[in-house]
mmCIF file of C-alpha atoms in Angstrom:
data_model
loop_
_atom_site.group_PDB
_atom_site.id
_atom_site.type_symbol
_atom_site.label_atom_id
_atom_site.label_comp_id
_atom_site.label_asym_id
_atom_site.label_seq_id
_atom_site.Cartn_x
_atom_site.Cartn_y
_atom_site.Cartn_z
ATOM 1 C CA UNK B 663 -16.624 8.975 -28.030
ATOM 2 C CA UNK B 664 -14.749 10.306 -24.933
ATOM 3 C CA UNK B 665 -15.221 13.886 -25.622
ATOM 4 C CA UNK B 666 -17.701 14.537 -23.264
ATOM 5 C CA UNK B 667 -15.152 13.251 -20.189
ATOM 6 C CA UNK B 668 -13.101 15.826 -21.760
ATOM 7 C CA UNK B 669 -10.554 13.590 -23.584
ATOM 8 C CA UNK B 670 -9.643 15.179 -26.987
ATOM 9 C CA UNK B 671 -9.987 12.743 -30.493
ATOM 10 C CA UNK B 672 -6.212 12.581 -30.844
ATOM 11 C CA UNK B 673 -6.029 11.451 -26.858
ATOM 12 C CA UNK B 674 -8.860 9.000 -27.565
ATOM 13 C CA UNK B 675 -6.826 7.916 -30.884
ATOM 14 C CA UNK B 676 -3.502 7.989 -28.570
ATOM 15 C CA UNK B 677 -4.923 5.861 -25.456
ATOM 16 C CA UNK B 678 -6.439 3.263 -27.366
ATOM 17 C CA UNK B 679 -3.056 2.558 -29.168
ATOM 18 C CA UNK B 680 -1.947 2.076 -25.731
ATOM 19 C CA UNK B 681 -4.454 -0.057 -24.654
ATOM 20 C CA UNK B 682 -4.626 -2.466 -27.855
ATOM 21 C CA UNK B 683 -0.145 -1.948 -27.298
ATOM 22 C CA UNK B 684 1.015 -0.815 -23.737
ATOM 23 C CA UNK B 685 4.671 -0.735 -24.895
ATOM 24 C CA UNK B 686 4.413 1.236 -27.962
ATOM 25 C CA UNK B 687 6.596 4.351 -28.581
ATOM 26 C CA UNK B 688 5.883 7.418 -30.644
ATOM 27 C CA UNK B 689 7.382 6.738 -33.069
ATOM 28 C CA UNK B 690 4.757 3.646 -34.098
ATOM 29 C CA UNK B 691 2.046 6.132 -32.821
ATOM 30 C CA UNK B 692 3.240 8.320 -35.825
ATOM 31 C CA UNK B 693 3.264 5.885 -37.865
ATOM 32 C CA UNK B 694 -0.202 4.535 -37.285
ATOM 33 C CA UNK B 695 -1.917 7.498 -37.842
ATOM 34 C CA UNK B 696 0.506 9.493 -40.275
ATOM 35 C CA UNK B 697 0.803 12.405 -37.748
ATOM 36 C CA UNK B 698 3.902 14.426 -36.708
ATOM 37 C CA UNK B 699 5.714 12.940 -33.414
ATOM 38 C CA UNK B 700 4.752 15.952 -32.108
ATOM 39 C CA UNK B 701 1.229 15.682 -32.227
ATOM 40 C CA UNK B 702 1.818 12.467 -30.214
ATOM 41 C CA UNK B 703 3.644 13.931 -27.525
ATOM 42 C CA UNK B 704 1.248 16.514 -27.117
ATOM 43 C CA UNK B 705 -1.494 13.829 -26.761
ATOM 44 C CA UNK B 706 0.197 12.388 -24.206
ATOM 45 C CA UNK B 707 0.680 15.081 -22.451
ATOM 46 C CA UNK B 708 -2.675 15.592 -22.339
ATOM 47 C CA UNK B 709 -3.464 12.105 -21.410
ATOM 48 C CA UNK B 710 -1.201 12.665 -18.047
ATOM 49 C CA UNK B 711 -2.296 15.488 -16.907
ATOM 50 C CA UNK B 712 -6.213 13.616 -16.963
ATOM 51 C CA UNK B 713 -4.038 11.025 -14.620
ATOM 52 C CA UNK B 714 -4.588 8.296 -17.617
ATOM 53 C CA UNK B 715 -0.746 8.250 -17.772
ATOM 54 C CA UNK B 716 0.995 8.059 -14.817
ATOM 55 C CA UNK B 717 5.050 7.543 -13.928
ATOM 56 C CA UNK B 718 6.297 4.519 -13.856
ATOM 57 C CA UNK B 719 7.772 3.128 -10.145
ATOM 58 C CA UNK B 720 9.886 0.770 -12.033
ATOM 59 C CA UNK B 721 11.470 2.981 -15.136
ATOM 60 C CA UNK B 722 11.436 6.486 -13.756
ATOM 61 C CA UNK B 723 10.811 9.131 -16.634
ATOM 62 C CA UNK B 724 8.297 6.202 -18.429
ATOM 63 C CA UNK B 725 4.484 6.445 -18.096
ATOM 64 C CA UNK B 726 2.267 3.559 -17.646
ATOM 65 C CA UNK B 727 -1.057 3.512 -18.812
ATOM 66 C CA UNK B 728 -3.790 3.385 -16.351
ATOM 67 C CA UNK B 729 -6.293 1.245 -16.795
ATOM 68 C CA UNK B 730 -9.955 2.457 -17.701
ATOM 69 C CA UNK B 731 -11.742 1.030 -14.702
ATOM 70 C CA UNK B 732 -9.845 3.580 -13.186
ATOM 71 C CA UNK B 733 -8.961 6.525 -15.248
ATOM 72 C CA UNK B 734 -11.997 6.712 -16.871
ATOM 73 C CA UNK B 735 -14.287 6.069 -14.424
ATOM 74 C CA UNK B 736 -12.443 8.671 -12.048
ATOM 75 C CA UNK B 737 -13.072 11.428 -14.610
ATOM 76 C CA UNK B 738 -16.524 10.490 -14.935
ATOM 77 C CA UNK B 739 -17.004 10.877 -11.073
ATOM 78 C CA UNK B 740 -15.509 14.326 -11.023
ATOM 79 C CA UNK B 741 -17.738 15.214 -13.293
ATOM 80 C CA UNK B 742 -20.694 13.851 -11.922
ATOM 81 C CA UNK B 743 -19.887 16.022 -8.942
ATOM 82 C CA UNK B 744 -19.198 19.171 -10.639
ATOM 83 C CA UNK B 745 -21.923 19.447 -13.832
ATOM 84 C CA UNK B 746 -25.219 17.669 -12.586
ATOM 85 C CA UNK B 747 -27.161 19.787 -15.380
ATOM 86 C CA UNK B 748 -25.342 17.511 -17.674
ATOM 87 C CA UNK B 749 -26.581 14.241 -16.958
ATOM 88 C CA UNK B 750 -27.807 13.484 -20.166
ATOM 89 C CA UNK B 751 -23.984 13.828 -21.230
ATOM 90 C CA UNK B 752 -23.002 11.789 -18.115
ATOM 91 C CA UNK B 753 -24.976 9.294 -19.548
ATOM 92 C CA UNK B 754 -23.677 8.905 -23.000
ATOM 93 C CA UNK B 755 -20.348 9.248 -21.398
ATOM 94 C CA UNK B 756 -21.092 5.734 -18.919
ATOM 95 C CA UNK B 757 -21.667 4.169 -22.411
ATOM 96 C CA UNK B 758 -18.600 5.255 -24.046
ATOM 97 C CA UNK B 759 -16.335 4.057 -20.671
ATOM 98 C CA UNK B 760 -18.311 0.768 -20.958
ATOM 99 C CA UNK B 761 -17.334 0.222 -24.404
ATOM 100 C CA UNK B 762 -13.803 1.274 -23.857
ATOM 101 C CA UNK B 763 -13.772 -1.241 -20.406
ATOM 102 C CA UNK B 764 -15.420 -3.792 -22.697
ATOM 103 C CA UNK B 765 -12.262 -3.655 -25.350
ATOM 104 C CA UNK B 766 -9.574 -3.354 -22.732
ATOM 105 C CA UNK B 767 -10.764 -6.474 -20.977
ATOM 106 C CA UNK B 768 -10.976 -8.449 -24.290
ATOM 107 C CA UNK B 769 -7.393 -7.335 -25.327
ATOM 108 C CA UNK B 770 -5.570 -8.294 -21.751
ATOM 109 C CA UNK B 771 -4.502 -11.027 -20.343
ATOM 110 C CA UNK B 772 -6.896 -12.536 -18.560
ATOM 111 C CA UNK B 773 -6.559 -12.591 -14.775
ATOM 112 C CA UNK B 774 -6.193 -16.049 -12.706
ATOM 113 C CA UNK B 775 -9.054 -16.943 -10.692
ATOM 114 C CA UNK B 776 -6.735 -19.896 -8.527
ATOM 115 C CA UNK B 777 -6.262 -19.046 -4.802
ATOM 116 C CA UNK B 778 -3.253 -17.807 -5.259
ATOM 117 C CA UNK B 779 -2.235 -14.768 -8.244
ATOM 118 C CA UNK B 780 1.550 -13.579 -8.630
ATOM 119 C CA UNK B 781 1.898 -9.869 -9.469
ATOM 120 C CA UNK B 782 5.449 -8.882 -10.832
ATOM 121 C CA UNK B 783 7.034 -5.346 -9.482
ATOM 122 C CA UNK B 784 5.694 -2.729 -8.045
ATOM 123 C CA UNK B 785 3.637 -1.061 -11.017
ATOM 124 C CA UNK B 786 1.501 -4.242 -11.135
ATOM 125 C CA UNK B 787 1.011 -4.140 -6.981
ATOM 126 C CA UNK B 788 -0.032 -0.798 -7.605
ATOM 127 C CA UNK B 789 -2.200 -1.642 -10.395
ATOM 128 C CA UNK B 790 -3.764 -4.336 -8.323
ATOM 129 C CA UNK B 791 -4.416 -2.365 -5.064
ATOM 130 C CA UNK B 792 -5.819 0.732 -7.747
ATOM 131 C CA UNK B 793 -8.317 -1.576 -8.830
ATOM 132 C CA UNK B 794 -9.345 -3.215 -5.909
ATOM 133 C CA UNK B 795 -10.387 -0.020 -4.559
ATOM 134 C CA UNK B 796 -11.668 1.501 -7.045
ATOM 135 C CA UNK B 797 -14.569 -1.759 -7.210
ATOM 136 C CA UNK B 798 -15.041 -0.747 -3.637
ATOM 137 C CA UNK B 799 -14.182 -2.369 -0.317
ATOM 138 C CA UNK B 800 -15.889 -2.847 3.017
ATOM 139 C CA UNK B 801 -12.710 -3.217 5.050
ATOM 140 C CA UNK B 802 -8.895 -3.173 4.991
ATOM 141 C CA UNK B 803 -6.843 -4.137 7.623
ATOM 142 C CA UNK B 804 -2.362 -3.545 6.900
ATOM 143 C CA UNK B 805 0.528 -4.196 8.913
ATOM 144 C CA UNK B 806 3.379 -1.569 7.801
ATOM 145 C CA UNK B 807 6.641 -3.025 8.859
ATOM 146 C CA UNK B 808 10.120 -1.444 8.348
ATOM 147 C CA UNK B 809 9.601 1.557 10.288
ATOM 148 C CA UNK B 810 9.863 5.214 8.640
ATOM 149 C CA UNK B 811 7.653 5.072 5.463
ATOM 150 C CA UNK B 812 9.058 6.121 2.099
ATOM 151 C CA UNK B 813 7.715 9.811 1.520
ATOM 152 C CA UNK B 814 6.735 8.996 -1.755
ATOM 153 C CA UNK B 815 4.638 5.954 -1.004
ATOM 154 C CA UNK B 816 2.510 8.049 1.102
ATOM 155 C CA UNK B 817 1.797 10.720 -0.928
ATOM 156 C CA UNK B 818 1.298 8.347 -3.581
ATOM 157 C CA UNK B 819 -1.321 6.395 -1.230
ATOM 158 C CA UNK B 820 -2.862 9.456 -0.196
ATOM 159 C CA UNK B 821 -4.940 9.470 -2.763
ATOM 160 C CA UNK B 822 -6.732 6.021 -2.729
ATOM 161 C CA UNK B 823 -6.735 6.122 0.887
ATOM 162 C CA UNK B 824 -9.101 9.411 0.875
ATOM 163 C CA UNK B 825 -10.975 7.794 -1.139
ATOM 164 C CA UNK B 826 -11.930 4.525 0.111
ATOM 165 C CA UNK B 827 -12.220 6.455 3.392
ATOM 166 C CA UNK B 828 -14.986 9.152 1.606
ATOM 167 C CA UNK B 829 -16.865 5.560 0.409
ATOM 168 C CA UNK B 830 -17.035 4.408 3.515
ATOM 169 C CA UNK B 831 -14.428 1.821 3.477
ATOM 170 C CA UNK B 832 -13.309 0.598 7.527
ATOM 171 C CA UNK B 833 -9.312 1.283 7.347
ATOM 172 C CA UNK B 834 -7.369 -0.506 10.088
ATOM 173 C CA UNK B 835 -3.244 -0.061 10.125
ATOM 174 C CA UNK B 836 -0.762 -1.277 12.207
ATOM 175 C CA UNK B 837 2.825 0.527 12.062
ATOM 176 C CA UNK B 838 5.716 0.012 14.255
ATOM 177 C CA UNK B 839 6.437 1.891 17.692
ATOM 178 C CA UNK B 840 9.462 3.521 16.014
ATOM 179 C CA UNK B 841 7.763 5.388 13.660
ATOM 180 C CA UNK B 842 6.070 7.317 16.246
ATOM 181 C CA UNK B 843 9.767 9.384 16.091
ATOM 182 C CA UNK B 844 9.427 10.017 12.044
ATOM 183 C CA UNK B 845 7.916 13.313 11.630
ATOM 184 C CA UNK B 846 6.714 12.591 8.271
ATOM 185 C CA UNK B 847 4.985 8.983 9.334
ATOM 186 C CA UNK B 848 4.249 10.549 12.395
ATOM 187 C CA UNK B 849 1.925 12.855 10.261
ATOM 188 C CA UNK B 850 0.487 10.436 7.816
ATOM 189 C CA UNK B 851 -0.969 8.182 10.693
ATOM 190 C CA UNK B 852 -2.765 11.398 11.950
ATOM 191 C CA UNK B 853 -3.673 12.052 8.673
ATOM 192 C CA UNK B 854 -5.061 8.661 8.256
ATOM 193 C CA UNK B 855 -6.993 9.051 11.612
ATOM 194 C CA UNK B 856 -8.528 12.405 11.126
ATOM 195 C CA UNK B 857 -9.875 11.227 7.901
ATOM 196 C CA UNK B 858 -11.733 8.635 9.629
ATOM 197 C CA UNK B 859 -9.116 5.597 9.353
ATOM 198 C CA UNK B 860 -7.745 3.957 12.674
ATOM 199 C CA UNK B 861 -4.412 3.665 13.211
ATOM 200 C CA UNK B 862 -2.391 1.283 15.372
ATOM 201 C CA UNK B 863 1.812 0.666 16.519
ATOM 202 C CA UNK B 864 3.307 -2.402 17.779
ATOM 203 C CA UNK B 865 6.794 -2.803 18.862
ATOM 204 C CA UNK B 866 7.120 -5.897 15.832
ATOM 205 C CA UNK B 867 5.077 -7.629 13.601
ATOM 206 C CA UNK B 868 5.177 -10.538 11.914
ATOM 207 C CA UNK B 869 4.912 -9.686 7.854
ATOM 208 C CA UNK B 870 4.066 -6.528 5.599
ATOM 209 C CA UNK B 871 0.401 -7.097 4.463
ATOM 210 C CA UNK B 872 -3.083 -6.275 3.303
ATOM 211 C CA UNK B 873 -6.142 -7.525 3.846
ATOM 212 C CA UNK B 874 -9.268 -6.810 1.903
ATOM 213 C CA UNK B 875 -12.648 -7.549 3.067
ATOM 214 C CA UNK B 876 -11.508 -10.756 4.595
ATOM 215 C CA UNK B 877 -11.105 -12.403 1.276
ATOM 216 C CA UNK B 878 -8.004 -11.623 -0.329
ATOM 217 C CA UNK B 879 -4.517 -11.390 1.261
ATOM 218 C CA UNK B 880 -1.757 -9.148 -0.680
ATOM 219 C CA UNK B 881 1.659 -10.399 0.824
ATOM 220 C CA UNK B 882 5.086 -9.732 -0.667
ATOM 221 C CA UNK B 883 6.634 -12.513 -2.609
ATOM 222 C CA UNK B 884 9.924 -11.625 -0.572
ATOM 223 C CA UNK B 885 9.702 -9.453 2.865
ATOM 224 C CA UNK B 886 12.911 -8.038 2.316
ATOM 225 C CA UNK B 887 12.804 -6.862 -1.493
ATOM 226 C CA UNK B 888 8.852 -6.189 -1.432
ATOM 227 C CA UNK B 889 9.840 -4.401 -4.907
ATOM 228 C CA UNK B 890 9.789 -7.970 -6.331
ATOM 229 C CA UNK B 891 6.312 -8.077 -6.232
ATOM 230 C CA UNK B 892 3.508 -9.786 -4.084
ATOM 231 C CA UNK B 893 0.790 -12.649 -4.244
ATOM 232 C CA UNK B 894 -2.599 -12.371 -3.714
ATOM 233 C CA UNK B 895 -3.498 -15.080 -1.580
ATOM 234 C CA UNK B 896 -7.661 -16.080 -1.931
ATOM 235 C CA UNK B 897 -7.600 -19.330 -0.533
ATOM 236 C CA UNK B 898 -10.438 -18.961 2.951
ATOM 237 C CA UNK B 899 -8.457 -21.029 4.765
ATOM 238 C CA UNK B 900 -5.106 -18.914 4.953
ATOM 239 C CA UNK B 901 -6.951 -15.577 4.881
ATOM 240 C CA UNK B 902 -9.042 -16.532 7.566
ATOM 241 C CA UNK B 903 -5.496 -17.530 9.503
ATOM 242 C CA UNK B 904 -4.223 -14.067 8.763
ATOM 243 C CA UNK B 905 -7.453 -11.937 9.924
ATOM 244 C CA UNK B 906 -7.470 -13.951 13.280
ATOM 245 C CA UNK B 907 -3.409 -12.929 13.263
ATOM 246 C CA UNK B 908 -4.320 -8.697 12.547
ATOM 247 C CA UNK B 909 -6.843 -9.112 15.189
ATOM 248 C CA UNK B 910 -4.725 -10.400 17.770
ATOM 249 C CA UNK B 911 -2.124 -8.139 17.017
ATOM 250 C CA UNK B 912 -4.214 -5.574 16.827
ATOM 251 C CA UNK B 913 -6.062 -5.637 20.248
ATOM 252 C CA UNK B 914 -2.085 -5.847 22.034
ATOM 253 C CA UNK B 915 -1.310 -2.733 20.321
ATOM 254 C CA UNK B 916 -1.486 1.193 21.161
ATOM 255 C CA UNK B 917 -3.826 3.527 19.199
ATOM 256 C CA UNK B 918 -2.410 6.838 17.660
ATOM 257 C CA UNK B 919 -2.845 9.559 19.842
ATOM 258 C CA UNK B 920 -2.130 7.545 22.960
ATOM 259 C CA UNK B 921 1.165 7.509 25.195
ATOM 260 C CA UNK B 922 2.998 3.954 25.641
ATOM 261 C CA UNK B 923 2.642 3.056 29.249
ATOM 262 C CA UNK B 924 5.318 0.516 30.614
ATOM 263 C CA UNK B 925 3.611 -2.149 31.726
ATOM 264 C CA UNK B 926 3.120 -4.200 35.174
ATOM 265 C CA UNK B 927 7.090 -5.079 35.025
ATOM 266 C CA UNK B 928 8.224 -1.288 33.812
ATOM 267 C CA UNK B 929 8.798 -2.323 30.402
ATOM 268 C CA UNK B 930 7.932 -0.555 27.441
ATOM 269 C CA UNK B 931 6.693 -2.445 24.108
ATOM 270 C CA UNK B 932 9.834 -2.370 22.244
ATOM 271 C CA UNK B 933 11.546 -3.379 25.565
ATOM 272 C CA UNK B 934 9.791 -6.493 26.301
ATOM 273 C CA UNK B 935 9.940 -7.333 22.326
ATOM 274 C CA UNK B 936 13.831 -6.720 22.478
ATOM 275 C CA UNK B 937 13.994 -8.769 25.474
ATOM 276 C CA UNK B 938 12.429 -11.397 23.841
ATOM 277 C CA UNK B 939 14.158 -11.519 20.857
ATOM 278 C CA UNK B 940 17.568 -11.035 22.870
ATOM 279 C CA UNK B 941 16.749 -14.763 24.610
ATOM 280 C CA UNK B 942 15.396 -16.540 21.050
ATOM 281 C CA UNK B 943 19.053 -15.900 20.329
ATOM 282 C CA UNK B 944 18.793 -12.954 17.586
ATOM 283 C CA UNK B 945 21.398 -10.494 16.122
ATOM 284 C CA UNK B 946 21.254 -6.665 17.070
ATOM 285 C CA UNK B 947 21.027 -6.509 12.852
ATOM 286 C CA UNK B 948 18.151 -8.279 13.120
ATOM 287 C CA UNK B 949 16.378 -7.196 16.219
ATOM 288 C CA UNK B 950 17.036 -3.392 14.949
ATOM 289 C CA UNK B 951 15.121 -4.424 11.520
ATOM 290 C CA UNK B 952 11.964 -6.189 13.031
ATOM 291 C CA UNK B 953 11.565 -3.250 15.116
ATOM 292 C CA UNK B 954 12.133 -0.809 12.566
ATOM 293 C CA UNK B 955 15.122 1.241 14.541
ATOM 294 C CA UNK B 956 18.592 1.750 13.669
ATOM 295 C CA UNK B 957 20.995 -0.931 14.992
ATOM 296 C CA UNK B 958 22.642 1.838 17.484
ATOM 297 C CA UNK B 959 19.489 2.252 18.810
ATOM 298 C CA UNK B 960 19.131 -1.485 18.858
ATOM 299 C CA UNK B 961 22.000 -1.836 20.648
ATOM 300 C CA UNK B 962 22.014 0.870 23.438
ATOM 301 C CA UNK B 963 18.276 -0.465 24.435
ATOM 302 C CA UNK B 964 19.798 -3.860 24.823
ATOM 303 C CA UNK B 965 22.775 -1.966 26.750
ATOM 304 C CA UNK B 966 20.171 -0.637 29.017
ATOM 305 C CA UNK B 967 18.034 -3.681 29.818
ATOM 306 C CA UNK B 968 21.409 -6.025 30.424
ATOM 307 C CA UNK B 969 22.094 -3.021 33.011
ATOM 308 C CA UNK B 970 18.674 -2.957 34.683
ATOM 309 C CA UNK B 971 18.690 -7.276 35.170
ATOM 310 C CA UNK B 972 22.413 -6.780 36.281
ATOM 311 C CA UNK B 973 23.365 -9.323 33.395
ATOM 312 C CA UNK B 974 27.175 -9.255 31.966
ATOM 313 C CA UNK B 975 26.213 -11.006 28.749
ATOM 314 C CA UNK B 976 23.301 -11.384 26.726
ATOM 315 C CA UNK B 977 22.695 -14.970 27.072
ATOM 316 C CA UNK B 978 22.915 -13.927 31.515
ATOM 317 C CA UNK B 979 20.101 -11.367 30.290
ATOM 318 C CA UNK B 980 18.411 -13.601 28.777
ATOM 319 C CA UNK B 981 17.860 -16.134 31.484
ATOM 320 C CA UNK B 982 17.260 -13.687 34.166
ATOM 321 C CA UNK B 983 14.386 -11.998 32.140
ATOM 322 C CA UNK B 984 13.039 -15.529 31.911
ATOM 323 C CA UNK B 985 13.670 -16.241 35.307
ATOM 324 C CA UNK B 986 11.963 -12.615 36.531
ATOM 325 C CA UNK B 987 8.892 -13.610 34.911
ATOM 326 C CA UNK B 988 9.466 -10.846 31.883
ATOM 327 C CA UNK B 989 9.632 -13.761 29.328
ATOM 328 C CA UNK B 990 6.419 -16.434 29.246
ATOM 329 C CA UNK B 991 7.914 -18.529 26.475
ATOM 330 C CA UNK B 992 11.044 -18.203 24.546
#
């Protein structure tokens, strides 16, 4: 039935045993259908390199399956695009992904409609955010704590980025100041702007998180392990809390492209944030981590603004910043 997407009858045979059995090996494959394990493997290879396997981010050298709201439907786009003399095809092909979609749904588990929806580790986040896309979005608004961005995660978001970009989706991101000195981050935020996202830094900000179309929230169950997994948060009342949050963090901080000026008392953003932080009594540990710097850097920016308000401690600092107007509220 998937054929005409290009999916052979022993990867048809092969993905279905996934989807009716997402853990089973080859071995039971074999079994199943009385074939060689070879015959297996090469229908799995086949299924990966039509990106309906992909590696796992939890067991790396396992595949997960990808669901067919995705896979499927991504294949059928690409052809869409490339054979228009085949619609009649194309349109045989929509049935047989609607059949497939129809099974798959009946066979998971299904998903909570409460305000709030746990999703364990990362392939599930992933899973989740895949999706989401995929039934197409309006906006998306992010804060990117933790400075430098893993290489990998932006490759890997590349993809679904371009995407929701090419369909029209409004992208807003917030990253830290500091990753205005990671080449590869650096990059990626151009990247994002040039393909018609906008792109934002801050010196902090509050939490990692995701906002999509100002009705869901995805938020890490734990900031500093987000490989734990995150909630969905649906509940108006808290997502309309945490857009009015992004948008006042977002109009305070400086667009890609654009130099940081110091401001009216010749302080920089991650100056006046470190300041701040120094007098709410926090550790250079933890000041280096909300700002997304190393805690030498941390440390000689804090040597250099106890210098400048001719403090000899940090707690002396601290009250002379307050007392110089540089602090409003501590």
């Amino acid at each position: 039935m998937l054929e005409a997407l290009g999916v052979s009858l022993d990867a048809e045979k092969v993905y279905r045993s996934m989807l009716e059995e997402p853990r089973v090996g080859v071995t039971d494959i074999a079994v199943r259908h009385e074939w060689p394990a070879v015959r297996v493997r090469d229908a799995l290879d086949e299924l990966a390199k039509l990106s309906l396997l992909r590696p796992s981010w939890e067991d790396p050298g396992a595949l997960r399956l990808v669901s067919p709201e995705v896979g499927l439907s991504s294949l059928l786009a690409q052809q869409e695009a490339d054979l228009l003399e085949r619609q009649r095809q194309i349109a045989h092909s929509r049935a047989a992904v609607a059949a497939v979609v129809a099974d798959y749904a009946d066979l998971r588990p299904s998903r909570q409609h409460a305000e709030i929806e746990q999703l364990v580790g990362v392939d599930a986040v992933r899973a989740w955010i895949e999706e989401a896309a995929h039934a197409g979005l309006g906006e998306v608004m992010s804060f990117a704590p933790g400075g430098a961005q893993p290489a990998e995660q932006m490759e890997a978001s590349k993809p679904l980025d371009q995407e929701a970009l090419e369909r029209g989706t409004a992208m807003r991101t917030i990253y830290l100041d500091s990753v205005r000195n990671d080449p590869a981050t650096n990059a990626y935020m151009h990247w994002l702007v040039e393909q018609g996202g906008e792109v934002r830094t801050a010196a902090t900000l509050p939490l990692r998180m995701t906002i999509f179309d100002r009705k869901m929230a995805l938020i890490p169950v734990n900031p500093e392990h987000s490989e734990i997994g995150a909630v969905v948060q649906r509940g108006p009342g808290m997502v309309a809390a945490l857009c009015a949050l992004f948008e006042q963090t977002w109009l305070s901080a400086n667009p890609v492209g654009t130099d940081r000026r110091p401001d009216d008392d010749g302080l920089n953003s991650q100056e006046r944030a470190i300041i701040t932080l120094l007098a709410q009594g926090h550790t250079d540990e933890v000041i280096a981590r909300k700002l997304g710097v190393s805690v030498r850097t941390s440390r000689r920016i804090t040597a250099e603004l106890t210098a400048r308000l001719g403090a000899r401690s940090r707690f002396q600092a601290g009250a002379r910043a307050v007392e110089r107007g540089w602090i409003k509220d501590v």
